[in-house]
PDB file of C-alpha atoms in Angstrom:
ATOM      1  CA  UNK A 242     201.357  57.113-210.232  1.00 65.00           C
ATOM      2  CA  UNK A 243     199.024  58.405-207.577  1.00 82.00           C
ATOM      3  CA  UNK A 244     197.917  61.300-209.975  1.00 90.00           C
ATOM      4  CA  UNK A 245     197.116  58.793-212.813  1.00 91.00           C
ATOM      5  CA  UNK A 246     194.969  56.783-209.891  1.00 90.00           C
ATOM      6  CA  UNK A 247     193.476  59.888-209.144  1.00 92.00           C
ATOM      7  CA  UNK A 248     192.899  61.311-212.654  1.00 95.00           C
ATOM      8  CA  UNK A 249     191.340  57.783-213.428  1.00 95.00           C
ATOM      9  CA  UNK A 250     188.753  57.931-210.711  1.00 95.00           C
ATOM     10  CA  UNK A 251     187.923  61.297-211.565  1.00 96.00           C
ATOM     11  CA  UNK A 252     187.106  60.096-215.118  1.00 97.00           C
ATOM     12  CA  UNK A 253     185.038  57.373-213.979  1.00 97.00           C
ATOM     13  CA  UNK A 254     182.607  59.955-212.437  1.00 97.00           C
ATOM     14  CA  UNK A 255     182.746  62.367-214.998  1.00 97.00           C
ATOM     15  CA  UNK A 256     181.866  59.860-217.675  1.00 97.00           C
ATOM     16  CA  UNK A 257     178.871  58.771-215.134  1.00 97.00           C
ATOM     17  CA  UNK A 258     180.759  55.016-214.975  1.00 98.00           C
ATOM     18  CA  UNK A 259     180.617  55.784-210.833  1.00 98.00           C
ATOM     19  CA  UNK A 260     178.014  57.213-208.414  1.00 97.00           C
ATOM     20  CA  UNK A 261     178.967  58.738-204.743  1.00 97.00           C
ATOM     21  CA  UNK A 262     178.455  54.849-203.445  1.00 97.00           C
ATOM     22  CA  UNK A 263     181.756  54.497-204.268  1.00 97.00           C
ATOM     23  CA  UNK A 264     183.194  56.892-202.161  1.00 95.00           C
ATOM     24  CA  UNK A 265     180.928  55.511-198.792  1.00 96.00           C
ATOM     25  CA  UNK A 266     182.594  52.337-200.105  1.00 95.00           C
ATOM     26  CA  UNK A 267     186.082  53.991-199.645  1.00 93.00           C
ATOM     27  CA  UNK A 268     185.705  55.603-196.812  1.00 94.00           C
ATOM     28  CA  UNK A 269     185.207  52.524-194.982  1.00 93.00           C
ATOM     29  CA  UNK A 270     188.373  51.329-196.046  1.00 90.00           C
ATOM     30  CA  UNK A 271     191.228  52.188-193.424  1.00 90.00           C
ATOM     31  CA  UNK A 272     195.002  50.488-192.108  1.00 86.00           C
ATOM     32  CA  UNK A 273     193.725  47.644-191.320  1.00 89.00           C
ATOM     33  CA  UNK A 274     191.219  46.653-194.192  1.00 88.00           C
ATOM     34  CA  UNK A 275     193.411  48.313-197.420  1.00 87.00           C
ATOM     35  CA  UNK A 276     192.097  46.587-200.180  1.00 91.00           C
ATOM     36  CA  UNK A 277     188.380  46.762-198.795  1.00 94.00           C
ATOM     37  CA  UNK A 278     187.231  48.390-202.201  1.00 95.00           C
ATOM     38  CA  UNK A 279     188.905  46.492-204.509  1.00 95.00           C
ATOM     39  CA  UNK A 280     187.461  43.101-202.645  1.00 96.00           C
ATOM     40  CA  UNK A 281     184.219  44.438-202.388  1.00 97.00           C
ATOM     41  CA  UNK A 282     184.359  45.482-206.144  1.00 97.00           C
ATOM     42  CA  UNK A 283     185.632  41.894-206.826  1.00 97.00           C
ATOM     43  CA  UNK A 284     182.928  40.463-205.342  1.00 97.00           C
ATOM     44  CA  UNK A 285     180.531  42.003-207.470  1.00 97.00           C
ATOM     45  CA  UNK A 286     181.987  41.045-210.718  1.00 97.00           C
ATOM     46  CA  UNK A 287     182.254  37.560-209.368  1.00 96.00           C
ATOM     47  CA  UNK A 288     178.871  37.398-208.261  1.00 96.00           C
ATOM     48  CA  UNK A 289     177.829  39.053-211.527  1.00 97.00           C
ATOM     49  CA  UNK A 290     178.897  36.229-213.452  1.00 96.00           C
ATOM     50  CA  UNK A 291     176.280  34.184-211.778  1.00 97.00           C
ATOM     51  CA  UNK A 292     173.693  36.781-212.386  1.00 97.00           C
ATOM     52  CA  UNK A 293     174.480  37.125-216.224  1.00 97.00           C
ATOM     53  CA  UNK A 294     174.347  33.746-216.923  1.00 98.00           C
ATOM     54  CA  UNK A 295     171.514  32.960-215.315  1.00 97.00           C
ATOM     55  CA  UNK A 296     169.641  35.979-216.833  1.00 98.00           C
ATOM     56  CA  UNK A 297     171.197  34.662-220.411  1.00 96.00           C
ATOM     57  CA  UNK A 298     169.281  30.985-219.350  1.00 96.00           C
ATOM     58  CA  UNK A 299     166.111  32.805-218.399  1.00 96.00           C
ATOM     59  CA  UNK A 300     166.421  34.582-221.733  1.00 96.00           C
ATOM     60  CA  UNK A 301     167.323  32.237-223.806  1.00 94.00           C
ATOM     61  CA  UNK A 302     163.825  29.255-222.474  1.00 90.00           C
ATOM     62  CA  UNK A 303     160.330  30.268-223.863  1.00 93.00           C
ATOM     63  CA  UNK A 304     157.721  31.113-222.569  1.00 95.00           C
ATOM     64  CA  UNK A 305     159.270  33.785-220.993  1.00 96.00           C
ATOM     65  CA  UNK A 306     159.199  34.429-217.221  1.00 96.00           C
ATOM     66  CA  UNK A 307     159.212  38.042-216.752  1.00 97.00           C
ATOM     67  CA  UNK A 308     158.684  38.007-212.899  1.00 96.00           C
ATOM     68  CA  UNK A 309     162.155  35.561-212.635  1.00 96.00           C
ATOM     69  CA  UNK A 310     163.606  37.887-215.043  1.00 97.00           C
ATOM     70  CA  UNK A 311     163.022  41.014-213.128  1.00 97.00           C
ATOM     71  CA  UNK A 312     163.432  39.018-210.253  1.00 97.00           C
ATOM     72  CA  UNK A 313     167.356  38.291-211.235  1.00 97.00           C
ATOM     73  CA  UNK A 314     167.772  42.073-212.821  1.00 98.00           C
ATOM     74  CA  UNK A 315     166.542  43.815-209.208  1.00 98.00           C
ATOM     75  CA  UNK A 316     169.561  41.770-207.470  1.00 97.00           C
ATOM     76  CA  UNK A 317     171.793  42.706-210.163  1.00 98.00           C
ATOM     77  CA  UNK A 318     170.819  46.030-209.948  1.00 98.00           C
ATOM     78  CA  UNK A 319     171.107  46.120-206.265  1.00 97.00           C
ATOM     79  CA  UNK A 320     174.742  44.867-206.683  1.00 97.00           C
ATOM     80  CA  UNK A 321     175.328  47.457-208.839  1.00 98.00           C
ATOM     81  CA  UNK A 322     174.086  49.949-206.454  1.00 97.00           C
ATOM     82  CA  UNK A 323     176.089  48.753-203.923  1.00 97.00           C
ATOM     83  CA  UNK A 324     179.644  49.874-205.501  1.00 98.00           C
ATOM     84  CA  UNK A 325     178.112  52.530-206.952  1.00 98.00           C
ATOM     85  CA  UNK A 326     177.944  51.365-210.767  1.00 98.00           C
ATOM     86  CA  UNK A 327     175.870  53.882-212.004  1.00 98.00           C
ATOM     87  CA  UNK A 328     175.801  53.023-215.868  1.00 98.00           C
ATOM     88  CA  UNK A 329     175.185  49.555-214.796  1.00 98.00           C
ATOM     89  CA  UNK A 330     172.720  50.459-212.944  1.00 98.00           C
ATOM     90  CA  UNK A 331     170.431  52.433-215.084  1.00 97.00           C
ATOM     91  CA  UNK A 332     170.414  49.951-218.000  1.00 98.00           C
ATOM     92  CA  UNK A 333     169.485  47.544-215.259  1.00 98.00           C
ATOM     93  CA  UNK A 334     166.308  49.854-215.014  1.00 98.00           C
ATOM     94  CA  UNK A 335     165.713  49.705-218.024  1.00 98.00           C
ATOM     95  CA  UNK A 336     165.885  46.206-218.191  1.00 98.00           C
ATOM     96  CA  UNK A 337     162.969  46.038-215.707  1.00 98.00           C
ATOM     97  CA  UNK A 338     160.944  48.532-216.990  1.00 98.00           C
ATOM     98  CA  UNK A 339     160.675  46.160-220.632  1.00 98.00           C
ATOM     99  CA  UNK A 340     160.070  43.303-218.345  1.00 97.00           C
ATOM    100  CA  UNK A 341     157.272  45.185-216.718  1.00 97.00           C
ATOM    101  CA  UNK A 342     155.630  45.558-220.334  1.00 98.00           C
ATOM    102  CA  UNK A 343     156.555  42.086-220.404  1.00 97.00           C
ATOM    103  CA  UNK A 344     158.616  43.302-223.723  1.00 97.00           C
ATOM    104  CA  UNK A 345     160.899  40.611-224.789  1.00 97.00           C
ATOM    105  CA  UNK A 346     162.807  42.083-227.457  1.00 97.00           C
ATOM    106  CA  UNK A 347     162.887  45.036-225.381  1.00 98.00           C
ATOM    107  CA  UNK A 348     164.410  43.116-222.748  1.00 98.00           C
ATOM    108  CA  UNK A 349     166.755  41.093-224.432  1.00 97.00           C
ATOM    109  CA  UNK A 350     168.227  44.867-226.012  1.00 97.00           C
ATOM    110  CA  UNK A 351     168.483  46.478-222.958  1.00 98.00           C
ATOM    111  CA  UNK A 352     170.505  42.926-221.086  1.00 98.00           C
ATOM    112  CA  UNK A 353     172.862  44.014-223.889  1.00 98.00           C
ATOM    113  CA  UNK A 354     173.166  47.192-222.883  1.00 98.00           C
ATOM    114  CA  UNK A 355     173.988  45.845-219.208  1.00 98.00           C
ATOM    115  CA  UNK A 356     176.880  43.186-220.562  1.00 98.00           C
ATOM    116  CA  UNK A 357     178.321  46.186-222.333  1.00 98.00           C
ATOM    117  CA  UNK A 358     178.564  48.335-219.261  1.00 98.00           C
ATOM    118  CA  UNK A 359     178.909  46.132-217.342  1.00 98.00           C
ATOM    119  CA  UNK A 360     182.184  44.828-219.236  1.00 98.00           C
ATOM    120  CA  UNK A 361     183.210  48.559-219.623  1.00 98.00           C
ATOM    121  CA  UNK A 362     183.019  49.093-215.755  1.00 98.00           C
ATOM    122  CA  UNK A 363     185.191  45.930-215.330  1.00 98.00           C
ATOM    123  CA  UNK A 364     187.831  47.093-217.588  1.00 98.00           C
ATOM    124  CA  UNK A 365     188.193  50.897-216.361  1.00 97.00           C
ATOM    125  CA  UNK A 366     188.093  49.669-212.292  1.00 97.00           C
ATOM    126  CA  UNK A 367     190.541  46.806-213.096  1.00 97.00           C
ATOM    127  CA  UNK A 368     193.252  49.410-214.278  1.00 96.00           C
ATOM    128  CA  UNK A 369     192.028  52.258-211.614  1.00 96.00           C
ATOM    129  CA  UNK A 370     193.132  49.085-208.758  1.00 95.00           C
ATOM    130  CA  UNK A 371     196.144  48.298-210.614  1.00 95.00           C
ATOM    131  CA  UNK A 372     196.864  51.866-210.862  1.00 93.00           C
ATOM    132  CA  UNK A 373     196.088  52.761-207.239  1.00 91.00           C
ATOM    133  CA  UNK A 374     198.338  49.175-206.473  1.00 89.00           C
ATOM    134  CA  UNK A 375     201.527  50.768-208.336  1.00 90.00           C
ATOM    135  CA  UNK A 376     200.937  54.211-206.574  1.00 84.00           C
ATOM    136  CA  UNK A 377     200.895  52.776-203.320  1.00 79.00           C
TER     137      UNK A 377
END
């Protein structure tokens, strides 16, 4: 079990899913704070949520606000950042850059992009955790 977890993680930085933010993230976790990456990593899907939907409302209500848009894409990028989702990350970029041409089709292609890889990176760290759970 601990080679699957470990053969799993190295996937998710091969395939660029994961930048080196996650390991600062692990290395902070010790004896008394196990879990620390999985309830940091929780956090940001939970909080993500918010961020989605509200991007999805800001979408969805003409005349478009680009500066609320980017607005809501630079924290969701910055969440991203924080756990290291790299994927995420970049097709939060270029998200922004559209909403800097104030390109709404543009926009509303690359937010797309950013549920998809976003629900991608759910699914592969959910089973890494459980995997990691089972080896320990």
């Amino acid at each position: 079990m601990q080679r699957q977890a470990a053969s799993m993680k190295r996937n998710l930085f091969y395939q660029d899913y994961l930048d080196e933010q996650f390991n600062e993230l692990e290395e902070l976790q010790d004896d008394d704070n196990p879990n620390f990456v999985e309830e940091v990593v929780n956090l940001f899907f939970t909080d993500s949520v918010r961020l989605i939907r509200n991007v999805d409302l800001a979408l969805a209500n003409e005349p478009y606000n680009f500066g609320r848009l980017d607005d809501l894409m630079h924290q969701f990028k910055g969440s991203s950042s924080s756990i290291g989702a790299k994927r995420v990350k970049r097709e939060c970029s270029q998200f922004q850059q559209y909403c800097n041409e104030r390109n709404i089709d543009g926009c509303k292609r690359a937010f797309q992009g950013v549920k998809q890889e976003y629900a991608t990176l759910k699914t592969k760290l959910d089973a890494y955790f459980q995997a990691a759970r089972e080896a320990s």
